[in-house]
Amino acid sequence: MAATTLNTNSARDLPRIDAAAGFRGADLLTLSNVSQRAVLELFETARRSKADATPYRKVLDGKAVALLFEKPSLRTKVSFDVGVARLGGHPVFMDHSAQRLGARESVRDYGKNLERWVDGIVARVYLQSALEELADSAKCPVINALSDRFHPCQAFADLFTLFEMAEHQHSRLRETRIVYVGDGNNVCHSLMQASTLLGVGTTVITPKGFGPAEDVVRECEVFAKAAGSAFLVTTDVNAAEGHDAVYTDVWVSMGQAGGVDEVTRRRKVFAKYQVNGELMERAARGRRAGAVFMHCLPAQRGLEVTDDVIDSPRSVVYEQAENRMHAQNALLVHMFA
Ligand code: CP
Ligand code: NVA
C-alpha cells in the first residue's frame, strides 16, 4: 500500500491507524502509527475469535495471502498458515531463505507481480527497508512478520496474553508492570511500543551498548506520557524489582553479524542479565500474584533463561505462542473483512 501521513520513528511516513477499522487495506510495518484504541479493538476481536472462530470462517473466502520468509520460523509460519486457512483463505508459502528479496529481481518488480495474484503479503525479512520498499510497491497490505527493527505481530500476541491475564479489562492491564531484560532488539522494540501505547508500566534493562534504538525509546516516551504510565530504560538489573511479567529474548538474533567471536563476547556481557530463579524472585517483590515469565521463542535455554524458569508454572511462553494466531487473525479480520 502506498503511504502518506504521520510516523514518528522512521523517515518513511505512514498513515495513522486510529481505530481497528483503519487496518482495512493498510500495512502493518511497525506499531509507530497505531493508536491505543486500534490495539484494544483488535484485542476484542481476538478475544471473540479465540472463543468462537465460527463467525470468521469466510473472512478470507477467495483470497490468497503470500507468506514470504527470508529467515527461519516455526511460530510465525505455522500460525499464519493455519490462521489464514481458518479464515477461509489460501496461504502461499514462499521460501526466501536461499535467495534474499531483491536478488533475482528488484523488490519493486516483485511487489508489482505479487499484487496481481494475492490479496496480502506477510513478510519476514532481514531489513525493515526491504519491507518498506515492498509495501510501497504492492497495492495489497503488507504485514511485518519480523525484521531487523520490529516484530509487531509478536507484540500483539504478548500484550494480548497480558490482557487475558487482566481478564480483558484495560483498567486492569494498565496496573500491570512488565520488565524486558536482555538485548534491545526487534522484539524489545515492538514490545515496548505496544506496552507503552497501552499504558502498561514498562522497564527495559539491557547491558551497556545493547540498548534499544534511540528513536524507538523517544517514541515510547511519548506513548507512555500520553497513556500516563511509567517507562524506564536502564542497564541496572536491580530495576527488575516489582514487575508482574519478566520478558526476555535471545542474546543473538537471526542475521546479527559477528560470528563465533561476537557470540562469545555477548555471552560474557549478557551473563548477569540472565533470567533465572533469583531474577524472577526479585521481579515478583511487592507484587500480589508473583511474576510470570514471557519469551517470544525460540529460546536458548541455559543462556538468556534457565530451564527452571521457562518450565515453571509461572511461564506463559506457550500461551504467547498460541496467541500469535488469535492476534494475527484479528488483524486479518480487520484488514480484509
Ligand atoms: N516468535 C517467533 O517469531 O517465532 P518464529 O521465529 O519461530 O516464527
Ligand atoms: N530477536 C529474535 C526473535 C526471533 C523470533 C530474532 O530476530 O532472531
GROMACS .gro file of C-alpha atoms and ligand atoms in nm:
model
  353
    1MET     CA    1   0.000   0.000   0.000
    2ALA     CA    2   0.121   0.349  -0.069
    3ALA     CA    3   0.172   0.557   0.243
    4THR     CA    4   0.101   0.920   0.311
    5THR     CA    5   0.097   1.077   0.658
    6LEU     CA    6   0.235   1.063   1.014
    7ASN     CA    7   0.511   0.848   1.155
    8THR     CA    8   0.733   0.937   1.447
    9ASN     CA    9   1.021   0.697   1.419
   10SER     CA   10   1.101   0.645   1.057
   11ALA     CA   11   1.197   0.860   0.765
   12ARG     CA   12   0.906   0.695   0.593
   13ASP     CA   13   0.559   0.839   0.651
   14LEU     CA   14   0.282   0.602   0.744
   15PRO     CA   15  -0.092   0.662   0.760
   16ARG     CA   16  -0.217   0.678   1.117
   17ILE     CA   17  -0.439   0.389   1.229
   18ASP     CA   18  -0.674   0.546   1.487
   19ALA     CA   19  -0.916   0.257   1.524
   20ALA     CA   20  -0.925  -0.108   1.417
   21ALA     CA   21  -1.126  -0.006   1.108
   22GLY     CA   22  -0.811   0.176   0.997
   23PHE     CA   23  -0.633  -0.158   0.949
   24ARG     CA   24  -0.855  -0.218   0.646
   25GLY     CA   25  -0.630  -0.224   0.342
   26ALA     CA   26  -0.338  -0.084   0.547
   27ASP     CA   27   0.013  -0.217   0.600
   28LEU     CA   28   0.142  -0.323   0.941
   29LEU     CA   29   0.514  -0.245   0.933
   30THR     CA   30   0.561  -0.113   1.288
   31LEU     CA   31   0.337  -0.003   1.576
   32SER     CA   32   0.456   0.358   1.543
   33ASN     CA   33   0.144   0.466   1.357
   34VAL     CA   34  -0.112   0.257   1.551
   35SER     CA   35  -0.332   0.401   1.829
   36GLN     CA   36  -0.420   0.255   2.168
   37ARG     CA   37  -0.783   0.234   2.060
   38ALA     CA   38  -0.695   0.035   1.746
   39VAL     CA   39  -0.499  -0.220   1.953
   40LEU     CA   40  -0.775  -0.257   2.212
   41GLU     CA   41  -1.035  -0.310   1.940
   42LEU     CA   42  -0.808  -0.567   1.780
   43PHE     CA   43  -0.785  -0.746   2.117
   44GLU     CA   44  -1.163  -0.752   2.143
   45THR     CA   45  -1.180  -0.926   1.804
   46ALA     CA   46  -0.901  -1.165   1.911
   47ARG     CA   47  -1.094  -1.246   2.230
   48ARG     CA   48  -1.411  -1.321   2.032
   49SER     CA   49  -1.247  -1.525   1.758
   50LYS     CA   50  -1.045  -1.723   2.011
   51ALA     CA   51  -1.367  -1.807   2.197
   52ASP     CA   52  -1.554  -1.897   1.876
   53ALA     CA   53  -1.393  -1.885   1.531
   54THR     CA   54  -1.717  -1.980   1.350
   55PRO     CA   55  -1.831  -1.626   1.254
   56TYR     CA   56  -1.493  -1.557   1.092
   57ARG     CA   57  -1.461  -1.864   0.871
   58LYS     CA   58  -1.534  -1.681   0.545
   59VAL     CA   59  -1.343  -1.359   0.608
   60LEU     CA   60  -1.073  -1.456   0.357
   61ASP     CA   61  -1.301  -1.650   0.124
   62GLY     CA   62  -1.146  -1.647  -0.224
   63LYS     CA   63  -0.840  -1.457  -0.101
   64ALA     CA   64  -0.474  -1.557  -0.113
   65VAL     CA   65  -0.204  -1.442   0.128
   66ALA     CA   66   0.167  -1.478   0.044
   67LEU     CA   67   0.385  -1.587   0.336
   68LEU     CA   68   0.735  -1.482   0.246
   69PHE     CA   69   1.029  -1.581   0.467
   70GLU     CA   70   1.393  -1.480   0.431
   71LYS     CA   71   1.469  -1.626   0.776
   72PRO     CA   72   1.373  -1.945   0.965
   73SER     CA   73   1.044  -1.962   1.155
   74LEU     CA   74   0.821  -2.203   1.343
   75ARG     CA   75   0.557  -1.993   1.520
   76THR     CA   76   0.511  -1.719   1.263
   77LYS     CA   77   0.498  -1.954   0.967
   78VAL     CA   78   0.257  -2.206   1.119
   79SER     CA   79   0.034  -1.951   1.293
   80PHE     CA   80  -0.013  -1.753   0.970
   81ASP     CA   81  -0.051  -2.066   0.756
   82VAL     CA   82  -0.313  -2.223   0.982
   83GLY     CA   83  -0.464  -1.884   1.065
   84VAL     CA   84  -0.524  -1.784   0.702
   85ALA     CA   85  -0.678  -2.126   0.630
   86ARG     CA   86  -0.907  -2.090   0.934
   87LEU     CA   87  -1.038  -1.765   0.790
   88GLY     CA   88  -1.114  -1.943   0.462
   89GLY     CA   89  -0.815  -1.804   0.272
   90HIS     CA   90  -0.533  -1.962   0.076
   91PRO     CA   91  -0.180  -1.923   0.218
   92VAL     CA   92   0.104  -1.931  -0.035
   93PHE     CA   93   0.439  -2.007   0.129
   94MET     CA   94   0.741  -1.853  -0.036
   95ASP     CA   95   1.077  -1.971   0.089
   96HIS     CA   96   1.337  -1.698   0.051
   97SER     CA   97   1.595  -1.850   0.284
   98ALA     CA   98   1.832  -1.924  -0.005
   99GLN     CA   99   1.764  -1.608  -0.202
  100ARG     CA  100   1.712  -1.269  -0.040
  101LEU     CA  101   1.444  -1.033  -0.166
  102GLY     CA  102   1.582  -0.823  -0.450
  103ALA     CA  103   1.841  -1.085  -0.553
  104ARG     CA  104   1.656  -1.232  -0.851
  105GLU     CA  105   1.461  -0.921  -0.947
  106SER     CA  106   1.401  -0.583  -0.790
  107VAL     CA  107   1.184  -0.567  -0.480
  108ARG     CA  108   0.960  -0.327  -0.671
  109ASP     CA  109   0.902  -0.573  -0.958
  110TYR     CA  110   0.848  -0.849  -0.704
  111GLY     CA  111   0.575  -0.647  -0.530
  112LYS     CA  112   0.414  -0.540  -0.857
  113ASN     CA  113   0.388  -0.905  -0.966
  114LEU     CA  114   0.264  -1.040  -0.634
  115GLU     CA  115  -0.018  -0.786  -0.608
  116ARG     CA  116  -0.170  -0.930  -0.928
  117TRP     CA  117  -0.234  -1.265  -0.757
  118VAL     CA  118  -0.251  -1.221  -0.384
  119ASP     CA  119  -0.457  -1.003  -0.151
  120GLY     CA  120  -0.198  -0.965   0.122
  121ILE     CA  121   0.172  -1.024   0.189
  122VAL     CA  122   0.318  -1.144   0.518
  123ALA     CA  123   0.693  -1.095   0.508
  124ARG     CA  124   0.983  -1.190   0.736
  125VAL     CA  125   1.286  -1.002   0.613
  126TYR     CA  126   1.636  -0.901   0.712
  127LEU     CA  127   1.583  -0.531   0.652
  128GLN     CA  128   1.293  -0.310   0.754
  129SER     CA  129   1.380  -0.102   0.447
  130ALA     CA  130   1.307  -0.403   0.217
  131LEU     CA  131   0.967  -0.435   0.384
  132GLU     CA  132   0.900  -0.067   0.328
  133GLU     CA  133   1.002  -0.094  -0.036
  134LEU     CA  134   0.773  -0.394  -0.079
  135ALA     CA  135   0.486  -0.208   0.086
  136ASP     CA  136   0.543   0.093  -0.138
  137SER     CA  137   0.543  -0.130  -0.448
  138ALA     CA  138   0.248  -0.361  -0.386
  139LYS     CA  139  -0.110  -0.233  -0.370
  140CYS     CA  140  -0.213  -0.503  -0.122
  141PRO     CA  141  -0.143  -0.482   0.253
  142VAL     CA  142   0.200  -0.593   0.379
  143ILE     CA  143   0.239  -0.735   0.731
  144ASN     CA  144   0.576  -0.732   0.908
  145ALA     CA  145   0.643  -1.088   1.027
  146LEU     CA  146   0.980  -0.977   1.179
  147SER     CA  147   1.255  -0.755   1.051
  148ASP     CA  148   1.582  -0.631   1.196
  149ARG     CA  149   1.386  -0.348   1.365
  150PHE     CA  150   1.043  -0.476   1.464
  151HIS     CA  151   0.819  -0.775   1.532
  152PRO     CA  152   0.473  -0.618   1.573
  153CYS     CA  153   0.272  -0.943   1.542
  154GLN     CA  154   0.468  -1.082   1.835
  155ALA     CA  155   0.393  -0.773   2.042
  156PHE     CA  156   0.020  -0.800   1.968
  157ALA     CA  157   0.024  -1.159   2.096
  158ASP     CA  158   0.233  -1.067   2.402
  159LEU     CA  159   0.012  -0.781   2.513
  160PHE     CA  160  -0.299  -0.985   2.432
  161THR     CA  161  -0.165  -1.254   2.666
  162LEU     CA  162  -0.132  -0.994   2.944
  163PHE     CA  163  -0.477  -0.859   2.852
  164GLU     CA  164  -0.623  -1.207   2.906
  165MET     CA  165  -0.447  -1.224   3.243
  166ALA     CA  166  -0.610  -0.890   3.324
  167GLU     CA  167  -0.947  -1.054   3.242
  168HIS     CA  168  -0.982  -0.844   2.927
  169GLN     CA  169  -1.008  -0.521   3.124
  170HIS     CA  170  -0.793  -0.233   3.007
  171SER     CA  171  -0.809  -0.074   3.355
  172ARG     CA  172  -0.651  -0.388   3.499
  173LEU     CA  173  -0.399  -0.418   3.217
  174ARG     CA  174  -0.287  -0.064   3.299
  175GLU     CA  175  -0.199  -0.181   3.650
  176THR     CA  176   0.042  -0.437   3.502
  177ARG     CA  177   0.417  -0.376   3.503
  178ILE     CA  178   0.644  -0.554   3.256
  179VAL     CA  179   1.022  -0.571   3.255
  180TYR     CA  180   1.222  -0.672   2.947
  181VAL     CA  181   1.571  -0.799   3.030
  182GLY     CA  182   1.824  -0.867   2.753
  183ASP     CA  183   1.913  -0.736   2.409
  184GLY     CA  184   1.746  -0.416   2.287
  185ASN     CA  185   1.640  -0.589   1.965
  186ASN     CA  186   1.343  -0.614   1.728
  187VAL     CA  187   1.123  -0.797   1.982
  188CYS     CA  188   1.218  -0.547   2.253
  189HIS     CA  189   1.128  -0.255   2.023
  190SER     CA  190   0.781  -0.381   1.936
  191LEU     CA  191   0.712  -0.495   2.292
  192MET     CA  192   0.797  -0.156   2.437
  193GLN     CA  193   0.595   0.021   2.169
  194ALA     CA  194   0.289  -0.193   2.245
  195SER     CA  195   0.321  -0.181   2.624
  196THR     CA  196   0.374   0.195   2.646
  197LEU     CA  197   0.095   0.252   2.394
  198LEU     CA  198  -0.145   0.058   2.617
  199GLY     CA  199  -0.030   0.226   2.940
  200VAL     CA  200   0.147  -0.078   3.083
  201GLY     CA  201   0.433   0.022   3.316
  202THR     CA  202   0.746  -0.071   3.118
  203THR     CA  203   1.108  -0.122   3.222
  204VAL     CA  204   1.377  -0.220   2.972
  205ILE     CA  205   1.707  -0.349   3.111
  206THR     CA  206   1.998  -0.415   2.876
  207PRO     CA  207   2.376  -0.425   2.906
  208LYS     CA  208   2.553  -0.101   2.818
  209GLY     CA  209   2.581  -0.068   2.442
  210PHE     CA  210   2.293  -0.309   2.374
  211GLY     CA  211   2.001  -0.080   2.447
  212PRO     CA  212   1.702  -0.023   2.219
  213ALA     CA  213   1.734   0.229   1.935
  214GLU     CA  214   1.716   0.591   2.049
  215ASP     CA  215   1.435   0.683   1.812
  216VAL     CA  216   1.218   0.398   1.940
  217VAL     CA  217   1.291   0.499   2.302
  218ARG     CA  218   1.189   0.859   2.227
  219GLU     CA  219   0.871   0.740   2.063
  220CYS     CA  220   0.785   0.518   2.361
  221GLU     CA  221   0.842   0.810   2.596
  222VAL     CA  222   0.573   0.995   2.405
  223PHE     CA  223   0.339   0.693   2.419
  224ALA     CA  224   0.397   0.643   2.793
  225LYS     CA  225   0.337   1.011   2.866
  226ALA     CA  226   0.012   1.006   2.668
  227ALA     CA  227  -0.100   0.689   2.849
  228GLY     CA  228   0.015   0.818   3.189
  229SER     CA  229   0.239   0.521   3.265
  230ALA     CA  230   0.594   0.462   3.381
  231PHE     CA  231   0.872   0.394   3.128
  232LEU     CA  232   1.236   0.335   3.215
  233VAL     CA  233   1.535   0.221   3.008
  234THR     CA  234   1.838   0.126   3.216
  235THR     CA  235   2.143  -0.101   3.242
  236ASP     CA  236   2.076  -0.170   3.612
  237VAL     CA  237   1.949  -0.523   3.661
  238ASN     CA  238   1.819  -0.429   4.009
  239ALA     CA  239   1.548  -0.230   3.832
  240ALA     CA  240   1.376  -0.565   3.765
  241GLU     CA  241   1.220  -0.546   4.112
  242GLY     CA  242   0.842  -0.503   4.131
  243HIS     CA  243   0.706  -0.635   3.799
  244ASP     CA  244   0.421  -0.870   3.706
  245ALA     CA  245   0.588  -1.001   3.391
  246VAL     CA  246   0.951  -1.065   3.303
  247TYR     CA  247   1.032  -1.090   2.930
  248THR     CA  248   1.349  -1.193   2.758
  249ASP     CA  249   1.469  -1.290   2.411
  250VAL     CA  250   1.783  -1.443   2.261
  251TRP     CA  251   2.111  -1.255   2.305
  252VAL     CA  252   2.197  -1.301   1.935
  253SER     CA  253   1.918  -1.252   1.682
  254MET     CA  254   1.889  -1.403   1.337
  255GLY     CA  255   2.108  -1.217   1.092
  256GLN     CA  256   2.311  -1.032   1.356
  257ALA     CA  257   2.663  -1.019   1.219
  258GLY     CA  258   2.973  -1.116   1.417
  259GLY     CA  259   3.028  -1.492   1.403
  260VAL     CA  260   3.167  -1.703   1.686
  261ASP     CA  261   3.369  -1.422   1.846
  262GLU     CA  262   3.065  -1.197   1.875
  263VAL     CA  263   2.857  -1.480   2.023
  264THR     CA  264   3.128  -1.544   2.283
  265ARG     CA  265   3.156  -1.173   2.362
  266ARG     CA  266   2.781  -1.139   2.402
  267ARG     CA  267   2.759  -1.440   2.633
  268LYS     CA  268   3.004  -1.270   2.868
  269VAL     CA  269   2.840  -0.928   2.850
  270PHE     CA  270   2.488  -1.065   2.896
  271ALA     CA  271   2.564  -1.323   3.169
  272LYS     CA  272   2.436  -1.110   3.456
  273TYR     CA  273   2.118  -1.033   3.257
  274GLN     CA  274   2.011  -1.398   3.255
  275VAL     CA  275   1.652  -1.457   3.368
  276ASN     CA  276   1.692  -1.716   3.643
  277GLY     CA  277   1.513  -1.802   3.968
  278GLU     CA  278   1.682  -1.519   4.153
  279LEU     CA  279   1.582  -1.257   3.899
  280MET     CA  280   1.223  -1.386   3.894
  281GLU     CA  281   1.210  -1.361   4.273
  282ARG     CA  282   1.343  -1.008   4.264
  283ALA     CA  283   1.089  -0.911   3.998
  284ALA     CA  284   0.797  -1.050   4.198
  285ARG     CA  285   0.884  -0.849   4.511
  286GLY     CA  286   0.592  -0.633   4.617
  287ARG     CA  287   0.357  -0.773   4.350
  288ARG     CA  288   0.044  -0.951   4.466
  289ALA     CA  289   0.041  -1.253   4.237
  290GLY     CA  290   0.412  -1.301   4.166
  291ALA     CA  291   0.565  -1.254   3.822
  292VAL     CA  292   0.503  -1.451   3.502
  293PHE     CA  293   0.780  -1.536   3.259
  294MET     CA  294   0.749  -1.441   2.891
  295HIS     CA  295   0.961  -1.517   2.583
  296CYS     CA  296   0.880  -1.489   2.214
  297LEU     CA  297   1.070  -1.817   2.148
  298PRO     CA  298   1.280  -1.981   2.021
  299ALA     CA  299   1.478  -1.979   2.347
  300GLN     CA  300   1.842  -2.057   2.406
  301ARG     CA  301   1.788  -2.247   2.730
  302GLY     CA  302   2.068  -2.201   2.981
  303LEU     CA  303   2.165  -1.865   2.829
  304GLU     CA  304   1.903  -1.587   2.846
  305VAL     CA  305   1.673  -1.810   3.057
  306THR     CA  306   1.721  -2.111   3.279
  307ASP     CA  307   1.517  -2.431   3.244
  308ASP     CA  308   1.357  -2.395   3.588
  309VAL     CA  309   1.212  -2.055   3.487
  310ILE     CA  310   1.090  -2.137   3.137
  311ASP     CA  311   0.942  -2.469   3.255
  312SER     CA  312   0.786  -2.328   3.572
  313PRO     CA  313   0.409  -2.289   3.620
  314ARG     CA  314   0.468  -1.911   3.602
  315SER     CA  315   0.587  -1.939   3.241
  316VAL     CA  316   0.331  -1.831   2.978
  317VAL     CA  317   0.550  -1.887   2.672
  318TYR     CA  318   0.317  -2.139   2.507
  319GLU     CA  319   0.015  -1.917   2.570
  320GLN     CA  320   0.205  -1.640   2.389
  321ALA     CA  321   0.275  -1.881   2.102
  322GLU     CA  322  -0.091  -1.983   2.079
  323ASN     CA  323  -0.199  -1.621   2.089
  324ARG     CA  324   0.014  -1.540   1.787
  325MET     CA  325  -0.258  -1.692   1.571
  326HIS     CA  326  -0.550  -1.530   1.753
  327ALA     CA  327  -0.396  -1.182   1.746
  328GLN     CA  328  -0.287  -1.216   1.381
  329ASN     CA  329  -0.627  -1.346   1.277
  330ALA     CA  330  -0.791  -1.047   1.444
  331LEU     CA  331  -0.558  -0.828   1.238
  332LEU     CA  332  -0.651  -1.015   0.917
  333VAL     CA  333  -1.020  -0.980   1.004
  334HIS     CA  334  -0.985  -0.602   1.031
  335MET     CA  335  -0.765  -0.581   0.722
  336PHE     CA  336  -0.994  -0.782   0.498
  337ALA     CA  337  -1.348  -0.813   0.644
  338CP      N1  338   0.843  -1.586   1.797
  338CP      C1  339   0.863  -1.611   1.666
  338CP      O1  340   0.850  -1.522   1.581
  338CP      O2  341   0.896  -1.740   1.640
  338CP      P1  342   0.945  -1.795   1.499
  338CP      O3  343   1.078  -1.731   1.472
  338CP      O4  344   0.953  -1.942   1.517
  338CP      O5  345   0.845  -1.755   1.396
  339NVA     N1  346   1.510  -1.146   1.822
  339NVA     C1  347   1.488  -1.274   1.761
  339NVA     C2  348   1.342  -1.306   1.760
  339NVA     C3  349   1.305  -1.437   1.698
  339NVA     C4  350   1.157  -1.459   1.697
  339NVA     C5  351   1.545  -1.275   1.621
  339NVA     O1  352   1.527  -1.176   1.547
  339NVA     O2  353   1.611  -1.373   1.584
   0.00000   0.00000   0.00000
